[in-house]
Every structure is written in structure tokens, then in C-alpha cells.
Short mmCIF file of C-alpha atoms in Angstrom, two decimals:
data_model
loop_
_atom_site.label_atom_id
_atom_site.label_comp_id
_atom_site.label_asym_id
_atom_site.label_seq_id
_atom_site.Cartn_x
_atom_site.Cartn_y
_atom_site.Cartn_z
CA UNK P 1273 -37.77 12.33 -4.93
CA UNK P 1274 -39.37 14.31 -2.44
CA UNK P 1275 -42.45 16.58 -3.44
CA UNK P 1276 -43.70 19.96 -2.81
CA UNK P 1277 -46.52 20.06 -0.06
CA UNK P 1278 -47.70 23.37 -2.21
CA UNK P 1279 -47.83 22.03 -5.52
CA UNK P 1280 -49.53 18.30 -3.85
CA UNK P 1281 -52.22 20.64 -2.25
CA UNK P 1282 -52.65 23.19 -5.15
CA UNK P 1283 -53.52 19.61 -7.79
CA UNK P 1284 -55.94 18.25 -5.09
CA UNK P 1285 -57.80 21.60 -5.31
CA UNK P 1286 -57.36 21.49 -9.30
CA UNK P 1287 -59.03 18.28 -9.24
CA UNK P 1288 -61.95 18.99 -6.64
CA UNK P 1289 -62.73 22.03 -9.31
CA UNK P 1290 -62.36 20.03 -12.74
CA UNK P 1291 -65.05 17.89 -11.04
CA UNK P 1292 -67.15 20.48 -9.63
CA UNK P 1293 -66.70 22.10 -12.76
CA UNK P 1294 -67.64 18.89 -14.79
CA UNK P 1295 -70.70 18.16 -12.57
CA UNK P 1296 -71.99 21.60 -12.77
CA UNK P 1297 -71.03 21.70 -16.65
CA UNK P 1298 -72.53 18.27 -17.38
CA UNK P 1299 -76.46 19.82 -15.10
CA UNK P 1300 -76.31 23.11 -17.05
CA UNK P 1301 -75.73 20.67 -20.70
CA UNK P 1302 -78.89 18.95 -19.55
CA UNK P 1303 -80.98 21.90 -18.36
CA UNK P 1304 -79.85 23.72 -21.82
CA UNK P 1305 -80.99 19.99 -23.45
CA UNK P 1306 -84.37 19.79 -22.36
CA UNK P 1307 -85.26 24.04 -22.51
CA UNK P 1308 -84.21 23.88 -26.23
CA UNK P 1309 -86.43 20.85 -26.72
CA UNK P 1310 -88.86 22.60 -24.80
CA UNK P 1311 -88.38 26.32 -26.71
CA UNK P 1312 -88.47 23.76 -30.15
CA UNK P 1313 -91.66 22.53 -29.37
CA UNK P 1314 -93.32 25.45 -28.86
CA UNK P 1315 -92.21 26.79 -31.85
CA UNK P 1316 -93.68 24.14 -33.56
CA UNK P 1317 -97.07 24.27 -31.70
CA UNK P 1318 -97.44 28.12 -32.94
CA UNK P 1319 -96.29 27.04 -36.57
CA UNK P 1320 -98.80 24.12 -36.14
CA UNK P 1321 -101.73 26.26 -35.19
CA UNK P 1322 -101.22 28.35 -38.08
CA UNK P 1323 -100.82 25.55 -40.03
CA UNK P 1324 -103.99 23.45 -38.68
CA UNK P 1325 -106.13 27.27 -39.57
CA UNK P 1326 -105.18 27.27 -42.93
CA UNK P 1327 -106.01 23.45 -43.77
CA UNK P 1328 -109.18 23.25 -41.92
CA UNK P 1329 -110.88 26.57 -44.20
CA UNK P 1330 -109.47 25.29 -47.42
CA UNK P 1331 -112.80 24.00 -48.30
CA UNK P 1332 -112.98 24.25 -51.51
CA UNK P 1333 -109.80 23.36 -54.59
CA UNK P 1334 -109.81 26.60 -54.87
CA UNK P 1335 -108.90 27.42 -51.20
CA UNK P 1336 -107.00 24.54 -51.29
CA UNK P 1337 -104.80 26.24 -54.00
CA UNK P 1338 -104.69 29.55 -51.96
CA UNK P 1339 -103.89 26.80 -48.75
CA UNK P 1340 -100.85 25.65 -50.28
CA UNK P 1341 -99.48 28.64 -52.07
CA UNK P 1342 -99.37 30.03 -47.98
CA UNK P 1343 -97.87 26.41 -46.95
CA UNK P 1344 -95.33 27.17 -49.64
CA UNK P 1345 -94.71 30.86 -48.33
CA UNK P 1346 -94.42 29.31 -44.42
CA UNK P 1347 -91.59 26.69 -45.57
CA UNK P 1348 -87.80 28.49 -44.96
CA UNK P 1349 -85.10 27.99 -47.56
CA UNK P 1350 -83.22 26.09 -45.89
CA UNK P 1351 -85.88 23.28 -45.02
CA UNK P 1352 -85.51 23.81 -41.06
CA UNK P 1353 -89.17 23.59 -41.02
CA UNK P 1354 -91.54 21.21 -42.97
CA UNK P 1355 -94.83 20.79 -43.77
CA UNK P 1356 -97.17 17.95 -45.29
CA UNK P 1357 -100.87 16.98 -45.39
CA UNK P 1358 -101.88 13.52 -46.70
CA UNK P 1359 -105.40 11.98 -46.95
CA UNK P 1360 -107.64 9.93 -48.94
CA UNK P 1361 -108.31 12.49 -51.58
CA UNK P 1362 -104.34 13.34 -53.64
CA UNK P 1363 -105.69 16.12 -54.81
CA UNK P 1364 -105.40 17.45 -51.35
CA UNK P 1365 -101.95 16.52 -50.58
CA UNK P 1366 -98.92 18.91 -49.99
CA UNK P 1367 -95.15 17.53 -49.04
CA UNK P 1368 -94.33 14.65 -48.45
CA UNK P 1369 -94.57 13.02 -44.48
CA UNK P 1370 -90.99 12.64 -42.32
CA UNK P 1371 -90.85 9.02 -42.38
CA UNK P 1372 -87.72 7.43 -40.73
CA UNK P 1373 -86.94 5.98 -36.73
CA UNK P 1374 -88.91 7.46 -33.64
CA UNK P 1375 -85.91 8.51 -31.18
CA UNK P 1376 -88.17 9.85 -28.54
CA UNK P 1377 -92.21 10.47 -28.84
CA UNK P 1378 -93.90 13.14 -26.05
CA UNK P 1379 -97.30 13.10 -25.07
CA UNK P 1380 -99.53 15.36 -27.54
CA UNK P 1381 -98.11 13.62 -31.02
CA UNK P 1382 -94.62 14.96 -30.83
CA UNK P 1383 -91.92 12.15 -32.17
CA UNK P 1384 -88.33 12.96 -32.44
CA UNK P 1385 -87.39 11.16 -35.82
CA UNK P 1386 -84.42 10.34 -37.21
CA UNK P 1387 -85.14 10.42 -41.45
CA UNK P 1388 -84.56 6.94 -43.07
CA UNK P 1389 -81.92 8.88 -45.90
CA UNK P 1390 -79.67 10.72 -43.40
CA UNK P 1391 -79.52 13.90 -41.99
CA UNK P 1392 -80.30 15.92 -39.02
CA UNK P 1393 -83.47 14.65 -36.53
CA UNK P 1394 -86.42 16.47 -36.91
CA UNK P 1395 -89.01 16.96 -34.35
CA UNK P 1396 -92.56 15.76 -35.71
CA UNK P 1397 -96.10 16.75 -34.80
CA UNK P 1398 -99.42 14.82 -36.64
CA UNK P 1399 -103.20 16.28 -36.12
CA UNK P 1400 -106.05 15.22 -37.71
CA UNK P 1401 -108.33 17.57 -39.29
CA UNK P 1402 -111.59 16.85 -39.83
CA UNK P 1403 -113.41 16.93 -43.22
CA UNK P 1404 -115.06 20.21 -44.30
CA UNK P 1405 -116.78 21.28 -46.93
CA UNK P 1406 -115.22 19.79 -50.03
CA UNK P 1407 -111.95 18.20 -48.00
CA UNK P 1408 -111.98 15.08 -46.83
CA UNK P 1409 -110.33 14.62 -43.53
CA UNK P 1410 -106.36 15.05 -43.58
CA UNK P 1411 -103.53 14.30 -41.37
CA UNK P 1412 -101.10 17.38 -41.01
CA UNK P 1413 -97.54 16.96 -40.25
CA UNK P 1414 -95.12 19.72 -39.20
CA UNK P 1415 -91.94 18.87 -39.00
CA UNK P 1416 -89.04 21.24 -37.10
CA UNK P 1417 -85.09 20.53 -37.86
CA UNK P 1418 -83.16 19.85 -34.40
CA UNK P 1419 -80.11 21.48 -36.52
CA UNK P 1420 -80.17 24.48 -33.95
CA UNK P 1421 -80.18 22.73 -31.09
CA UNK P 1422 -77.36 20.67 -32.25
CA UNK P 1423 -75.16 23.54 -33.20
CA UNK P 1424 -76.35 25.62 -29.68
CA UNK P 1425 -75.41 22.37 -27.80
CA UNK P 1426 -72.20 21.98 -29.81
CA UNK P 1427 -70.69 25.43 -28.92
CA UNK P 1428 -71.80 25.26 -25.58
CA UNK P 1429 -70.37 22.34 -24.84
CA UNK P 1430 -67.33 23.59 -26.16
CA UNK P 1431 -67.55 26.71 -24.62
CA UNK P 1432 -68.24 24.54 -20.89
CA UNK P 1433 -64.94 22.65 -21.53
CA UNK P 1434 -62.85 25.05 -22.50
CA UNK P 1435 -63.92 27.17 -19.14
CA UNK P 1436 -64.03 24.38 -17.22
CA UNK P 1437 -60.21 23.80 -18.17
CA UNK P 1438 -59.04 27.31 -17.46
CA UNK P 1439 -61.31 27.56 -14.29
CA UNK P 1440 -59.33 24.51 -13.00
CA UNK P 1441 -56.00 25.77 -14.32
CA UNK P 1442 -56.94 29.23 -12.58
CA UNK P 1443 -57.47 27.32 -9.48
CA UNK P 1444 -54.73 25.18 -9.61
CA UNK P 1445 -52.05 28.46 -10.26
CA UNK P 1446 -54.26 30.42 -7.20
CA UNK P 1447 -54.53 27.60 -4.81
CA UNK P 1448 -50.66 26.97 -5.57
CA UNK P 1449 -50.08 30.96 -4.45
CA UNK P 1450 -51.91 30.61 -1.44
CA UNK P 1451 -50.71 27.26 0.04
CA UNK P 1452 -47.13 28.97 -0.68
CA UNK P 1453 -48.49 32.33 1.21
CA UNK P 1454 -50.05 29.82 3.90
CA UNK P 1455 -46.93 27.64 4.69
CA UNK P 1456 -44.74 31.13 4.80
CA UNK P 1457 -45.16 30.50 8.91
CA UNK P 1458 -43.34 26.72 8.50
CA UNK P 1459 -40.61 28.13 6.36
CA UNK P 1460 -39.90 30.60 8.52
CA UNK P 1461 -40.03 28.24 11.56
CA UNK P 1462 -37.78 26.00 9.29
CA UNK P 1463 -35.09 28.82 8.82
CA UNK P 1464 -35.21 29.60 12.51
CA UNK P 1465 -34.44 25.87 13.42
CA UNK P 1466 -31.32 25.30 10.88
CA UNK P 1467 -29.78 28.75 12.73
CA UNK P 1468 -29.30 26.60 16.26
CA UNK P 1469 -25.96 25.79 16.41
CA UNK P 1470 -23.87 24.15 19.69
CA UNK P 1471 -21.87 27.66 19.94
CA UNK P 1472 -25.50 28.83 20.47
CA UNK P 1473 -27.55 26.31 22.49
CA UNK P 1474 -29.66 29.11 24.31
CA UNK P 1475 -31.72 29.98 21.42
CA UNK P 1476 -35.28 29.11 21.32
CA UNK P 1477 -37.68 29.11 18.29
CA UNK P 1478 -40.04 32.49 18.20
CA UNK P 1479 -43.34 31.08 18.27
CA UNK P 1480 -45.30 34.28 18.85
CA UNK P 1481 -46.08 34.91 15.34
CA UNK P 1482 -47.01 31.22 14.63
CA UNK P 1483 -50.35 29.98 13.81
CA UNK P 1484 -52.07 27.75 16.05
CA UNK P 1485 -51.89 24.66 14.12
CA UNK P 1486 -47.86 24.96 14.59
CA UNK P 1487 -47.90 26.87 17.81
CA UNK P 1488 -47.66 23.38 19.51
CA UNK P 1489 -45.32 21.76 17.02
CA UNK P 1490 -42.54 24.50 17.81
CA UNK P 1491 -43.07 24.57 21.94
CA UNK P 1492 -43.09 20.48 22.51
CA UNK P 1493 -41.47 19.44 19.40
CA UNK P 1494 -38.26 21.57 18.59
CA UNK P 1495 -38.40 23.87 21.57
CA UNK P 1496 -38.62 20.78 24.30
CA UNK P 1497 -35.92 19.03 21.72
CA UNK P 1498 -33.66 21.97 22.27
CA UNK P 1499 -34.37 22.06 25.82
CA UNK P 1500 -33.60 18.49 26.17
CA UNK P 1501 -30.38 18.86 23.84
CA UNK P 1502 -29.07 21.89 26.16
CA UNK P 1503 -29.52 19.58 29.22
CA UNK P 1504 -27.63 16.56 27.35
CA UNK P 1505 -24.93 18.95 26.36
CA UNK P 1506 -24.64 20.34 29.94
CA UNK P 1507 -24.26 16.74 31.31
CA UNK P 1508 -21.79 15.91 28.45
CA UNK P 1509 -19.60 18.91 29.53
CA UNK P 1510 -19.65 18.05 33.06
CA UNK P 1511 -18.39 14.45 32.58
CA UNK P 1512 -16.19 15.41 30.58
CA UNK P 1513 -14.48 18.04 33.12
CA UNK P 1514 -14.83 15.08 35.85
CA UNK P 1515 -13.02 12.72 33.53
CA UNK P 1516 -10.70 14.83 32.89
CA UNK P 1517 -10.24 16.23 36.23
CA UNK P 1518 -9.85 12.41 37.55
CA UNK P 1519 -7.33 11.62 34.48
CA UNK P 1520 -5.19 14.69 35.61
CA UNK P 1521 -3.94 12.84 38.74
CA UNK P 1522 -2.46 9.94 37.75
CA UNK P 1523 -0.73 11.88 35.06
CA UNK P 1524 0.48 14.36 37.12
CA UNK P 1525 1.57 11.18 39.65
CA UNK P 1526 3.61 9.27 36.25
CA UNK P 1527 5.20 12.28 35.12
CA UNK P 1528 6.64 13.45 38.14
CA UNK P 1529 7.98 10.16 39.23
CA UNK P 1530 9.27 9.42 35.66
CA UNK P 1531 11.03 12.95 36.77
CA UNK P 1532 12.24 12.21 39.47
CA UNK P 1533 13.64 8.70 38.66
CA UNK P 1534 15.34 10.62 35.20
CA UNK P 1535 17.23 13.28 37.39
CA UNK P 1536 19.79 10.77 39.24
CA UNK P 1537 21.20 7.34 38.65
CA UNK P 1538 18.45 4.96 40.60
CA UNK P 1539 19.05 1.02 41.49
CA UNK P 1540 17.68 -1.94 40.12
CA UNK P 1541 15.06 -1.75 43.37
CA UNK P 1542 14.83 1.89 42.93
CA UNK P 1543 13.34 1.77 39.87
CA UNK P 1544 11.76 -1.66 40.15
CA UNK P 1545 9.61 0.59 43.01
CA UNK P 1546 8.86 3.50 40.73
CA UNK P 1547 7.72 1.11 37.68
CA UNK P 1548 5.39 -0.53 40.49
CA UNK P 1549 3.83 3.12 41.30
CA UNK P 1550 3.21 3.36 37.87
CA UNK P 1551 1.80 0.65 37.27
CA UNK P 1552 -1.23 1.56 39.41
CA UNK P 1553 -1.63 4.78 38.07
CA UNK P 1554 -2.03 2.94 35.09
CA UNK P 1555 -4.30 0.26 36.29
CA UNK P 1556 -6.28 3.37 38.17
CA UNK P 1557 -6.35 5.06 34.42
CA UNK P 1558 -7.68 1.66 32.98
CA UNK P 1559 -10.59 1.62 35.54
CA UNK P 1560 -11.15 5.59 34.80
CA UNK P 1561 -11.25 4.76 31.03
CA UNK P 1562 -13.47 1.43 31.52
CA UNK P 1563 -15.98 3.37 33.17
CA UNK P 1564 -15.88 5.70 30.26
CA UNK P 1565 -16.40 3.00 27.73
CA UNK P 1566 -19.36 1.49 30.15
CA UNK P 1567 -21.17 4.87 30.38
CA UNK P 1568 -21.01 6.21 26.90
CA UNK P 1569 -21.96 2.46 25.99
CA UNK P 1570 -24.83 2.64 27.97
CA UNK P 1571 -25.77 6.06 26.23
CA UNK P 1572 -26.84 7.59 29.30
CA UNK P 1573 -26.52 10.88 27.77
#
């Protein structure tokens, strides 16, 4: 089954810009990764600071009421941020600590932690604040859900694929246009070459609107093929007019002597003599036509 030059070219392009697209797609993911990680932790240093100012000037219970009524107040509905403070003294305690597998810990006390019950990974950050007044020294945990950055990395990723896969379809339906658009110059060449016929063995491919890159093809290749082919024909015509021309004569020879023996009664010696002269004429006719059979053998046309 022969294929399509166009459509072969216009997939290879596809193909080059699915994994272009990929390899960009796959760098941007990552980027996206580690700025939401990085935007995430922030946003748990400033919720940590406040935190950390609260804890460390509850130094008294009754701060330390006031302290967690504003922990309370901090904490969202939906749990996407957590805090706790533990030490040595319950009566200062708030929350309860993330407890579960460290994924990934960063310099600083940040731990990404996966929670031993399930759920999404929450990004961790411990400080230690001393004792103060009344408090005893404390360890304070915020805790930030990666829920966000799961859903953001979801619909991008998504969003990458899906333009990714019409990027590459766009390319392959453009890149299918042009190669047809480019290869306009060999079609045309093409219908110019099935128009030579033998009736018209003069005609020569136009190559003055041709592109380089087939400028040669058409002067050597079909143009010198043609030439060649007119020059082959030529010598094919004038054999032909010499065989013929030596053919004629021994004809001409048998039929008038067959003639001239049919016009009369001839003898037994009479005609024994005219079957003799035609008997070389046909022995010359056997050379002719050997030499016929020896040259188109040879294919010297």
C-alpha cells in the first residue's frame, strides 16, 4: 500500500510537538510543584508567627484561655489549617499533634506528613517556645493541608494534557496543509511528465517555476531521460526506414519475376531458373532479417 509523503511528514511533526509539548508540560508541572510548596510554606511561616506571638504572652491560665479562644478563631472550617501546642504542663495543651509518615522534611522544621488514619498530606512546622511566666516551655505545631495544591496540580495537569493533545492535533492538521502546499511544485512536475507522449517527443518539462531542491531532478533526471528517449526513437525510426528500404528490393525482385514467369507458359529450365533467383532473394531476406534479430537482441537501441 503505498503512503502519502504529506500525511508521513505531517505525523513526524505531530510527534516532534506531542514531545515538545510533553517535555515542556512535564518542566512547567514541576516548576508549578515546587512554587506551590514554596507559596504553602510561606503561608504557614506567617500563620506560624502569629501563632508563636500568641503562645509565648499567654503567661498566665488566664491568657492561656484568651490564647486558645484566638487559636480556636485562627482554625478554618474546613480543617485546611491546624494548630496544637503540647508540653509538660496539660493544662496548657490545645489540639492534638499531626502524627503519621514524614514524606519529605526541609530545613527549618518543615515535614511533609502523611496522617497515620488517611487523608490528604499536611505540611508540618514544630518550634519550641520557651517558658514564661506561668507556662512551661511548649512545642507548637502548625499544620497546613496540601489539599490545594493537589486540586491546583490536578486541573493543571489536566488542563497541560488536554492542550498538549490539541496543540499536536493542530500541528499535525497545519503541518499536513503545508507539506500539501509545499509538494504543489512535484505534482505539478508530475502532471507535466504523464502529458509526454511519442506523438509529442519534443516536449520538455518547465522547470522555471521549480524550486531548487527539484530544479536538478527535472533537467538531469526526466529532461536528460526525454532527451535520451527522443534520440533512441530517432535511431529506431531510421533503422527501421533502412530495413525497410533494404527489404523493398528483394520484394520488388520476387514479385516481378513471379510476374513475369505467370504471364506465359515457361519450361521446366525456365522456371527451374526463376525459382533459383528467388531463392536468393530469399536467402538475401534471411540475412536482412538475421541481422534484425542480432541487433534488436543486442538492444543497441
Amino acid at each position: 500500500m503505498n503512503r502519502s509523503i504529506a500525511r508521513r511528514l505531517a505525523l513526524m511533526f505531530a510527534l516532534v510537538a506531542l514531545s515538545v509539548f510533553t517535555l515542556v508540560g512535564i518542566r512547567l508541572f514541576l516548576v508549578l510543584r515546587t512554587q506551590l510548596e514554596h507559596y504553602l510554606r510561606e503561608s504557614l511561616d506567617d500563620r506560624a508567627q502569629i501563632a508563636r506571638i500568641i503562645v509565648y504572652h499567654a503567661v498566665t491560665p488566664e491568657k492561656w484561655r484568651m490564647a486558645r479562644e484566638k487559636l480556636t478563631d485562627m482554625t478554618p472550617h474546613d480543617n485546611s489549617t491546624l494548630y496544637s501546642v503540647t508540653g509538660t504542663d496539660p493544662y496548657f495543651h490545645y489540639g492534638t499533634p499531626v502524627e503519621g509518615k514524614t514524606v519529605t522534611s526541609w530545613p527549618g522544621g518543615y515535614a511533609r506528613v502523611t496522617p497515620g488514619g488517611g487523608g490528604q498530606d499536611l505540611l508540618a512546622v514544630t518550634a519550641t517556645i520557651p517558658a514564661y511566666g506561668a507556662r512551661p516551655a511548649v512545642q507548637l505545631q502548625v499544620a497546613a493541608s496540601y489539599s490545594p495544591n493537589v486540586r491546583t496540580m490536578r486541573v493543571f495537569g489536566l488542563a497541560l494534557a488536554a492542550l498538549s493533545a490539541l496543540g499536536s492535533l493542530a500541528v499535525l492538521l497545519l503541518s499536513y496543509s503545508v507539506t500539501r502546499l509545499g509538494f504543489a511544485p512535484l505534482t505539478r512536475l508530475t502532471r507535466d511528465a504523464s502529458a509526454v507522449s511519442p506523438n509529442n517527443r519534443s516536449q520538455r518539462l518547465n522547470t522555471a517555476s521549480l524550486p531548487l531542491e527539484l530544479n536538478d531532478l527535472a533537467n538531469l533526471s526526466f529532461n536528460g531521460a526525454l532527451e535520451r528517449l527522443d534520440g533512441a526513437y530517432g535511431r529506431l525510426e531510421s533503422f527501421n526506414a533502412d530495413v525497410a528500404h533494404e527489404l523493398r528490393t528483394p520484394v520488388t525482385i520476387l514479385i516481378g519475376q513471379t510476374e513475369v514467369a505467370l504471364t506465359r507458359n515457361r519450361s521446366v529450365d525456365d522456371l527451374r531458373h526463376t525459382l533459383q533467383s528467388n531463392l536468393e532473394e530469399f536467402e538475401w531476406m534471411r540475412a536482412i532479417i538475421n541481422d534484425m534479430l542480432f541487433l534488436a537482441r543486442a538492444r543497441i537501441f
